[in-house]
CSV table of C-alpha atoms in Angstrom, one decimal:
chain,number,residue,atom,x,y,z
Q,54,MET,CA,-133.4,24.7,160.1
Q,55,ASN,CA,-133.8,27.8,157.9
Q,56,VAL,CA,-136.3,27.5,155.1
Q,57,LYS,CA,-135.3,29.0,151.8
Q,58,TRP,CA,-137.5,31.7,150.3
Q,59,GLU,CA,-138.1,31.7,146.6
Q,60,GLN,CA,-139.1,34.4,144.2
Q,61,HIS,CA,-141.5,33.7,141.3
Q,62,LYS,CA,-144.1,35.5,139.2
Q,63,LEU,CA,-147.5,35.3,140.8
Q,64,ASP,CA,-148.7,34.1,137.4
Q,65,ALA,CA,-146.9,30.8,138.1
Q,66,LEU,CA,-148.6,30.4,141.5
Q,67,ALA,CA,-152.2,31.4,140.8
Q,68,LYS,CA,-155.0,32.1,138.4
Q,69,PHE,CA,-156.9,35.3,138.2
Q,70,SER,CA,-160.4,36.7,137.7
Q,71,LYS,CA,-162.6,39.7,138.5
Q,72,GLY,CA,-165.6,40.3,140.7
Q,73,LYS,CA,-168.8,40.9,138.8
Q,74,GLY,CA,-171.7,43.3,139.2
Q,75,TYR,CA,-173.2,44.4,142.5
Q,76,SER,CA,-172.8,47.7,144.3
Q,77,LYS,CA,-174.2,49.5,147.3
Q,78,LYS,CA,-177.6,49.8,145.6
Q,79,ASP,CA,-177.9,46.0,145.6
Q,80,VAL,CA,-177.4,45.6,149.4
Q,81,THR,CA,-180.3,44.2,151.4
Q,82,PHE,CA,-180.8,43.3,155.1
Q,83,GLN,CA,-180.8,39.5,154.3
Q,84,GLY,CA,-180.2,37.1,151.4
Q,85,TYR,CA,-177.0,36.0,149.7
Q,86,PRO,CA,-173.8,37.0,151.5
Q,87,LEU,CA,-172.0,39.8,149.5
Q,88,PHE,CA,-168.5,41.1,149.8
Q,89,LEU,CA,-168.2,44.6,148.3
Q,90,TYR,CA,-165.1,46.4,147.1
Q,91,GLY,CA,-165.6,49.1,149.8
Q,92,ARG,CA,-165.2,46.6,152.6
Q,93,LEU,CA,-161.5,46.6,151.8
Q,94,TYR,CA,-161.4,50.3,153.0
Q,95,THR,CA,-164.1,50.6,155.6
Q,96,ASN,CA,-163.7,47.4,157.5
Q,97,TYR,CA,-160.4,45.9,156.4
Q,98,SER,CA,-159.1,42.6,157.7
Q,99,GLU,CA,-156.5,40.2,156.3
Q,100,VAL,CA,-159.0,37.2,156.6
Q,101,VAL,CA,-162.7,37.4,156.0
Q,102,SER,CA,-164.8,34.7,157.5
Q,103,ASP,CA,-168.2,36.5,157.4
Q,104,VAL,CA,-169.9,39.6,156.0
Q,105,ASP,CA,-172.6,42.0,157.1
Q,106,THR,CA,-173.9,42.9,153.6
Q,107,TYR,CA,-176.3,40.8,151.6
Q,108,THR,CA,-178.2,40.9,148.3
Q,109,SER,CA,-181.6,39.5,147.4
Q,110,ASN,CA,-180.7,38.5,143.9
Q,111,LEU,CA,-178.0,36.1,142.6
Q,112,LEU,CA,-177.1,37.4,139.2
Q,113,GLU,CA,-176.2,34.9,136.5
Q,114,GLY,CA,-172.4,34.6,136.1
Q,115,SER,CA,-171.7,36.0,139.6
Q,116,ALA,CA,-168.3,35.4,141.2
Q,117,VAL,CA,-168.8,33.2,144.3
Q,118,SER,CA,-166.1,32.3,146.7
Q,119,ASN,CA,-164.8,28.8,147.2
Q,120,ALA,CA,-163.0,29.6,150.4
Q,121,ASP,CA,-159.5,30.0,148.8
Q,122,GLU,CA,-159.7,33.4,147.0
Q,123,VAL,CA,-157.6,36.4,147.8
Q,124,VAL,CA,-159.1,39.7,146.7
Q,125,LEU,CA,-157.7,43.2,146.1
Q,126,PRO,CA,-159.4,46.5,145.0
Q,127,ASP,CA,-158.8,47.4,141.4
Q,128,SER,CA,-158.8,51.2,142.3
Q,129,GLY,CA,-158.2,53.5,145.2
Q,130,GLU,CA,-157.1,57.0,146.2
Q,131,THR,CA,-153.4,56.1,146.7
Q,132,ALA,CA,-151.0,53.4,145.8
Q,133,GLU,CA,-150.8,52.4,149.5
Q,134,ASP,CA,-154.6,52.1,149.6
Q,135,ILE,CA,-154.8,49.8,146.7
Q,136,ALA,CA,-152.1,47.4,147.8
Q,137,ARG,CA,-154.1,45.5,150.4
Q,138,ALA,CA,-155.5,42.0,150.2
Q,139,SER,CA,-158.0,39.8,152.0
Q,140,TRP,CA,-158.4,36.1,152.0
Q,141,ILE,CA,-162.1,35.1,151.7
Q,142,ASN,CA,-162.0,31.9,153.6
Q,143,LYS,CA,-165.7,31.0,153.6
Q,144,LYS,CA,-167.6,29.4,150.7
Q,145,GLY,CA,-170.7,31.0,149.1
Q,146,ILE,CA,-169.8,34.7,149.4
Q,147,ILE,CA,-170.5,36.7,146.3
Q,148,LEU,CA,-167.6,38.8,145.2
Q,149,GLY,CA,-168.8,42.1,143.8
Q,150,GLY,CA,-167.4,44.4,141.1
Q,151,GLY,CA,-164.2,46.3,141.5
Q,152,LEU,CA,-162.4,43.3,143.0
Q,153,LEU,CA,-159.4,41.6,141.6
Q,154,ILE,CA,-159.5,37.9,142.5
Q,155,ILE,CA,-156.5,35.6,142.9
Q,156,HIS,CA,-157.0,31.9,143.0
Q,157,PRO,CA,-153.8,30.4,144.5
Q,158,ASP,CA,-152.6,27.0,143.6
Q,159,LYS,CA,-153.3,25.2,146.9
Q,160,TYR,CA,-150.2,23.0,146.6
Q,161,LEU,CA,-147.9,25.9,146.1
Q,162,ILE,CA,-149.0,28.9,148.2
Q,163,ASN,CA,-151.2,29.3,151.2
Q,164,SER,CA,-154.1,31.8,150.7
Q,165,GLY,CA,-153.8,33.3,154.1
Q,166,PHE,CA,-150.0,33.7,153.8
Q,167,LEU,CA,-150.5,35.4,150.4
Q,168,SER,CA,-153.1,37.8,151.8
Q,169,TYR,CA,-150.6,39.0,154.5
Q,170,SER,CA,-147.7,38.9,152.1
Q,171,LEU,CA,-149.4,41.3,149.6
Q,172,SER,CA,-150.4,43.6,152.4
Q,173,TYR,CA,-147.0,43.9,154.1
Q,174,GLY,CA,-143.3,43.6,153.5
Q,175,SER,CA,-141.5,43.8,150.1
Q,176,ASN,CA,-144.3,42.1,148.2
Q,177,HIS,CA,-146.6,45.0,149.3
Q,178,LYS,CA,-144.1,47.6,148.1
Q,179,LYS,CA,-143.8,45.9,144.7
Q,180,LEU,CA,-147.6,45.7,144.4
Q,181,SER,CA,-147.9,49.4,145.2
Q,182,SER,CA,-145.4,50.2,142.4
Q,183,TYR,CA,-147.9,48.9,139.9
Q,184,ALA,CA,-150.6,51.4,140.8
Q,185,GLN,CA,-151.3,53.8,137.9
Q,186,GLY,CA,-153.1,57.2,137.9
Q,187,LYS,CA,-153.3,60.4,139.8
Q,188,SER,CA,-156.5,61.4,141.6
Q,189,ILE,CA,-157.7,57.7,141.3
Q,190,VAL,CA,-155.1,55.0,141.0
Q,191,HIS,CA,-155.8,51.6,139.3
Q,192,ILE,CA,-154.3,48.2,139.1
Q,193,HIS,CA,-155.1,45.3,136.6
Q,194,SER,CA,-155.0,41.5,136.6
Q,195,ASN,CA,-152.1,41.6,134.1
Q,196,ASP,CA,-150.1,43.7,136.6
Q,197,LEU,CA,-150.7,41.0,139.3
Q,198,LYS,CA,-149.5,38.3,136.8
Q,199,LYS,CA,-146.2,40.1,136.4
Q,200,LEU,CA,-145.6,40.6,140.1
Q,201,TYR,CA,-142.6,38.7,141.5
Q,202,ILE,CA,-143.2,37.7,145.1
Q,203,PHE,CA,-141.1,36.2,147.8
Q,204,TYR,CA,-142.4,33.2,149.7
Q,205,PRO,CA,-141.1,30.2,151.7
Q,206,SER,CA,-140.5,27.2,149.4
Q,207,ARG,CA,-142.1,24.9,152.0
Q,208,PHE,CA,-145.9,25.1,152.1
Q,209,ASN,CA,-145.9,24.2,155.9
Q,210,GLU,CA,-143.6,27.2,156.6
Q,211,GLN,CA,-146.1,29.5,154.9
Q,212,SER,CA,-148.9,28.0,157.0
Q,213,LYS,CA,-146.9,28.5,160.2
Q,214,ILE,CA,-146.4,32.2,159.4
Q,215,PHE,CA,-150.1,32.6,158.6
Q,216,ASN,CA,-151.2,30.7,161.7
Q,217,ILE,CA,-149.1,32.9,164.0
Q,218,LEU,CA,-150.5,36.1,162.6
Q,219,ASN,CA,-154.0,34.9,162.4
Q,220,TYR,CA,-153.9,33.7,166.0
Q,221,LEU,CA,-152.7,37.1,167.1
Q,222,GLU,CA,-155.3,38.8,165.0
Q,223,ASN,CA,-158.0,36.8,166.7
Q,224,LEU,CA,-156.7,37.8,170.1
Q,225,ILE,CA,-156.8,41.5,169.0
Q,226,THR,CA,-160.4,41.1,167.8
Q,227,LEU,CA,-161.4,39.4,171.1
Q,228,GLN,CA,-159.7,42.2,173.0
Q,229,GLN,CA,-161.5,44.9,170.9
Q,230,ARG,CA,-164.8,43.2,171.8
Q,231,LYS,CA,-164.0,43.2,175.5
Q,232,MET,CA,-163.2,46.9,175.2
Q,233,GLU,CA,-166.5,47.6,173.4
Q,234,GLN,CA,-168.5,45.6,176.0
Q,235,LEU,CA,-166.9,47.6,178.8
Q,236,LYS,CA,-167.6,50.9,177.1
Q,237,GLN,CA,-171.2,49.9,176.5
Q,238,LEU,CA,-171.5,48.9,180.2
Q,239,LYS,CA,-170.1,52.3,181.2
Q,240,LYS,CA,-172.5,54.1,178.8
Q,241,ALA,CA,-175.5,52.2,180.3
Q,242,MET,CA,-174.4,53.0,183.8
Q,243,LEU,CA,-174.1,56.7,183.0
Q,244,GLN,CA,-177.6,56.6,181.8
Q,245,GLN,CA,-178.9,54.7,184.8
Q,246,LEU,CA,-177.0,56.3,187.6
Q,247,PHE,CA,-177.7,60.0,186.8
Q,248,VAL,CA,-181.0,61.8,186.9
Q,249,ASN,CA,-182.5,63.5,183.8
Q,250,LYS,CA,-184.1,66.9,183.8
Q,251,ASN,CA,-187.5,65.6,184.7
Q,252,ASN,CA,-186.6,63.3,187.6
Q,253,LYS,CA,-185.2,63.8,191.1
Q,254,GLN,CA,-183.7,60.3,191.5
Q,255,PRO,CA,-181.8,58.0,189.2
Q,256,ILE,CA,-183.4,54.9,187.7
Q,257,LEU,CA,-180.6,52.7,189.3
Q,258,LYS,CA,-180.6,53.4,193.0
Q,259,PHE,CA,-178.0,52.1,195.5
Q,260,LYS,CA,-179.1,50.8,198.8
Q,261,ASN,CA,-179.5,53.4,201.6
Q,262,PHE,CA,-179.5,56.3,199.0
Q,263,ARG,CA,-183.1,57.6,198.7
Q,264,ASN,CA,-182.7,61.4,198.9
Q,265,ASN,CA,-183.8,63.5,196.0
Q,266,TRP,CA,-181.0,65.1,193.9
Q,267,ARG,CA,-180.8,68.9,194.0
Q,268,GLU,CA,-180.3,71.1,190.9
Q,269,TYR,CA,-177.7,73.9,190.8
Q,270,LYS,CA,-176.3,76.2,188.1
Q,271,LEU,CA,-172.8,75.1,187.4
Q,272,SER,CA,-171.4,78.4,188.7
Q,273,GLU,CA,-172.9,77.6,192.1
Q,274,ILE,CA,-171.0,74.4,192.7
Q,275,VAL,CA,-167.7,75.0,190.8
Q,276,ASN,CA,-165.1,77.6,190.4
Q,277,LEU,CA,-164.4,78.4,186.7
Q,278,GLU,CA,-160.8,79.6,186.0
Q,279,ASP,CA,-160.3,82.8,184.0
Q,280,ASN,CA,-159.3,81.3,180.6
Q,281,LYS,CA,-156.4,83.7,179.7
Q,282,ARG,CA,-153.5,81.3,180.1
Q,283,LYS,CA,-150.5,81.8,177.8
Q,284,PRO,CA,-150.4,79.1,175.2
Q,285,VAL,CA,-147.3,77.0,174.7
Q,286,LYS,CA,-146.1,77.0,171.1
Q,287,ALA,CA,-145.1,73.6,169.6
Q,288,THR,CA,-141.6,75.1,169.0
Q,289,GLU,CA,-141.3,76.0,172.6
Q,290,ARG,CA,-142.2,72.7,174.1
Q,291,ILE,CA,-139.5,70.8,175.9
Q,292,ARG,CA,-140.4,67.1,176.2
Q,293,GLY,CA,-140.7,65.9,179.7
Q,294,LYS,CA,-143.0,64.0,182.1
Q,295,ILE,CA,-145.7,66.6,182.7
Q,296,PRO,CA,-148.9,66.1,180.5
Q,297,TYR,CA,-149.8,69.1,178.3
Q,298,TYR,CA,-153.6,69.1,177.9
Q,299,GLY,CA,-155.5,70.7,175.1
Q,300,ALA,CA,-159.1,70.6,173.9
Q,301,ASN,CA,-158.9,67.0,172.9
Q,302,GLY,CA,-156.8,65.5,175.7
Q,303,ILE,CA,-153.0,65.1,176.1
Q,304,GLN,CA,-151.1,66.8,173.3
Q,305,ASP,CA,-147.6,66.4,174.5
Q,306,TYR,CA,-145.4,66.2,177.6
Q,307,VAL,CA,-143.4,69.1,178.9
Q,308,LYS,CA,-141.2,69.9,181.9
Q,309,GLY,CA,-143.2,72.8,183.5
Q,310,TYR,CA,-146.7,72.9,184.8
Q,311,THR,CA,-149.5,75.4,185.3
Q,312,HIS,CA,-151.9,73.5,187.6
Q,313,ILE,CA,-151.7,71.3,190.7
Q,314,GLY,CA,-154.6,69.5,192.3
Q,315,LYS,CA,-157.9,68.1,191.2
Q,316,HIS,CA,-159.5,69.7,188.1
Q,317,VAL,CA,-162.1,68.9,185.5
Q,318,LEU,CA,-161.2,70.0,182.0
Q,319,ILE,CA,-163.8,70.7,179.2
Q,320,ALA,CA,-163.0,72.0,175.7
Q,321,GLU,CA,-163.6,75.7,175.1
Q,322,ASP,CA,-163.3,75.2,171.3
Q,323,GLY,CA,-161.8,72.8,168.8
Q,324,ALA,CA,-164.0,69.8,169.8
Q,325,ASN,CA,-164.7,67.5,166.9
Q,326,SER,CA,-168.0,66.1,168.1
Q,327,VAL,CA,-171.2,67.4,169.7
Q,328,ASP,CA,-172.1,63.9,170.9
Q,329,ASP,CA,-168.9,63.0,172.6
Q,330,TYR,CA,-167.7,66.3,174.0
Q,331,PRO,CA,-164.1,66.1,175.5
Q,332,ILE,CA,-164.1,66.1,179.3
Q,333,TYR,CA,-161.1,65.0,181.5
Q,334,PHE,CA,-160.5,64.6,185.2
Q,335,ILE,CA,-156.9,65.3,186.3
Q,336,TYR,CA,-155.3,65.1,189.7
Q,337,SER,CA,-151.6,65.4,189.0
Q,338,PRO,CA,-149.4,68.4,188.0
Q,339,SER,CA,-150.3,69.4,184.4
Q,340,TRP,CA,-149.9,72.1,181.9
Q,341,ILE,CA,-153.3,73.2,180.5
Q,342,ASN,CA,-153.6,75.3,177.4
Q,343,ASN,CA,-155.8,78.3,176.7
Q,344,HIS,CA,-158.4,76.4,174.7
Q,345,THR,CA,-159.6,74.5,177.7
Q,346,HIS,CA,-162.0,75.5,180.6
Q,347,VAL,CA,-160.6,74.5,184.0
Q,348,LEU,CA,-163.3,73.7,186.6
Q,349,THR,CA,-162.6,73.1,190.3
Q,350,ALA,CA,-165.4,71.6,192.4
Q,351,LYS,CA,-166.5,73.4,195.6
Q,352,GLU,CA,-165.4,70.5,197.8
Q,353,GLU,CA,-168.0,71.1,200.6
Q,354,ILE,CA,-170.8,70.1,198.2
Q,355,LEU,CA,-169.2,68.4,195.1
Q,356,SER,CA,-166.6,65.8,194.4
Q,357,SER,CA,-164.3,66.6,191.4
Q,358,GLU,CA,-164.5,63.0,190.1
Q,359,PHE,CA,-168.3,62.9,190.3
Q,360,LEU,CA,-168.3,66.2,188.4
Q,361,ALA,CA,-166.3,64.8,185.6
Q,362,TYR,CA,-168.8,61.9,185.2
Q,363,ALA,CA,-171.8,64.1,185.5
Q,364,LEU,CA,-170.6,66.5,182.8
Q,365,LYS,CA,-170.3,63.6,180.4
Q,366,LYS,CA,-174.1,63.2,180.7
Q,367,ILE,CA,-174.9,66.7,179.4
Q,368,ASN,CA,-176.2,67.2,175.9
Q,369,TYR,CA,-174.0,70.1,174.8
Q,370,ALA,CA,-175.5,70.6,171.3
Q,371,LYS,CA,-177.8,73.4,172.6
Q,372,TYR,CA,-175.0,75.2,174.3
Q,373,LEU,CA,-172.4,75.2,171.5
Q,374,VAL,CA,-171.9,77.8,168.9
Q,375,GLY,CA,-170.2,77.3,165.5
Q,376,SER,CA,-170.0,74.2,163.3
Q,377,GLY,CA,-167.1,71.9,162.6
Q,378,ARG,CA,-165.0,73.7,165.2
Q,379,TYR,CA,-167.5,74.0,168.1
Q,380,LYS,CA,-167.1,76.6,170.9
Q,381,LEU,CA,-168.5,76.6,174.5
Q,382,ASN,CA,-168.4,80.1,176.0
Q,383,ALA,CA,-167.6,80.5,179.7
Q,384,GLU,CA,-170.8,82.5,180.4
Q,385,ILE,CA,-173.0,79.8,178.9
Q,386,LEU,CA,-171.1,77.1,180.7
Q,387,LYS,CA,-171.7,78.8,184.1
Q,388,LEU,CA,-175.5,78.7,183.5
Q,389,ILE,CA,-175.7,75.0,182.6
Q,390,PRO,CA,-178.0,73.2,185.2
Q,391,LEU,CA,-176.6,70.1,187.0
Q,392,LYS,CA,-178.4,67.9,189.5
Q,393,ILE,CA,-176.3,66.3,192.2
Q,394,PRO,CA,-176.9,63.9,195.2
Q,395,THR,CA,-175.4,64.0,198.7
Q,396,MET,CA,-171.6,63.7,198.9
Q,397,ASN,CA,-171.8,60.1,200.1
Q,398,GLU,CA,-173.9,59.1,197.1
Q,399,GLN,CA,-171.5,60.9,194.8
Q,400,LYS,CA,-168.6,59.0,196.2
Q,401,TYR,CA,-170.4,55.7,195.8
Q,402,ILE,CA,-171.3,56.4,192.2
Q,403,GLU,CA,-167.8,57.6,191.2
Q,404,SER,CA,-166.3,54.6,192.9
Q,405,ASN,CA,-168.3,52.1,190.7
Q,406,LEU,CA,-167.6,54.1,187.5
Q,407,SER,CA,-163.9,54.3,188.4
Q,408,LYS,CA,-163.7,50.5,188.6
Q,409,ILE,CA,-165.0,50.3,185.0
Q,410,ASP,CA,-162.6,52.9,183.9
Q,411,LYS,CA,-159.7,51.0,185.3
Q,412,LEU,CA,-160.9,47.8,183.6
Q,413,ILE,CA,-161.1,49.7,180.3
Q,414,ALA,CA,-157.6,51.1,180.8
Q,415,LEU,CA,-156.3,47.6,181.5
Q,416,GLN,CA,-157.9,46.2,178.4
Q,417,GLN,CA,-156.7,49.1,176.3
Q,418,ASN,CA,-153.1,48.4,177.5
Q,419,LYS,CA,-153.4,44.8,176.5
Q,420,LEU,CA,-154.8,45.8,173.1
Q,421,THR,CA,-151.9,48.2,172.6
Q,422,GLN,CA,-149.4,45.5,173.5
Q,423,LEU,CA,-151.0,43.0,171.1
Q,424,THR,CA,-151.1,45.6,168.3
Q,425,ALA,CA,-147.4,46.4,168.8
Q,426,LEU,CA,-146.6,42.7,168.8
Q,427,LYS,CA,-148.4,42.2,165.5
Q,428,LYS,CA,-146.6,45.2,164.0
Q,429,TYR,CA,-143.2,43.8,165.1
Q,430,LEU,CA,-144.0,40.3,163.7
Q,431,LEU,CA,-145.1,41.8,160.4
Q,432,GLN,CA,-141.8,43.5,160.1
Q,433,LYS,CA,-139.8,40.3,160.9
Q,434,LEU,CA,-141.8,37.5,159.3
Q,435,PHE,CA,-141.7,38.8,155.7
Q,436,ILE,CA,-138.7,39.5,153.4
């Protein structure tokens, strides 16, 4: 049976107030739980059950949650930014300044449904239209009161919609945690399985591998391709199945290729981070642009897959020039020292790290599917 959706002013469904006091300067490591205006931008979620900011002082007249409030920012950079809402579903959280607070009538509209409804669909578009200003846009409680919103007439239908979306969001959060745990495991293994400059053996040793690692200059164990490849302009690219690699990974898919075989790619320039310098191992036909160094391992001494993992351990800060857009020159790259074990130990290490990479890829695929499902439902569940 189809449930009728009604349209009413939000003023008929809720009461309104504002957050009071408190800003970043009031934040402490422990004390009273505090929800700040900035959380809606830095760590947004439709439902807030906990916070990671606290304050040591409870000011007189503070706005404190009763587990049914829906909050919005009263200012932002764009109309889209400002039209977002969160349901504070835990009692005792202080609601700081810069927040518009909606107190829904619990017999007429579900707080969780209202939070999603104001953040997506036609209600979201209407809310955005009330934003005023240029460099900084604002919205006021009186604007919220005038807002006509669509909602199912039956409260249990609102609850069903919220429960579906909230269940899915919890799955997404769980999936993100799994991803983060796997990434942390890989990071720890990279630290334990490779030697540093002062040691000849790693901290974590596999059975039957006790030989010291030997140090080489990179030019002694890899072939570095002359970096004078012709770039492919965006207007010349013909979409196909061949990955087109740049300094920060796959940029597009084309029909032609420049490279076949196992290669390790490292950005020549254009990298955004010193701490996480882009490095990729490829083994299928690819087109590689001219902003990327192409390294081929000398197979009698070095495995390409091991090389890719080993290069991720290097601190590139002392080898890079420039700022913002960093550059790694070929002549400097050739001189970077790298310690490697026997080929058998290389294979064993890369095999274990590869298993983690496959698990990360599997979990990422699940996360992508859940995120796509949420996007689809948000488009279909709201008028």
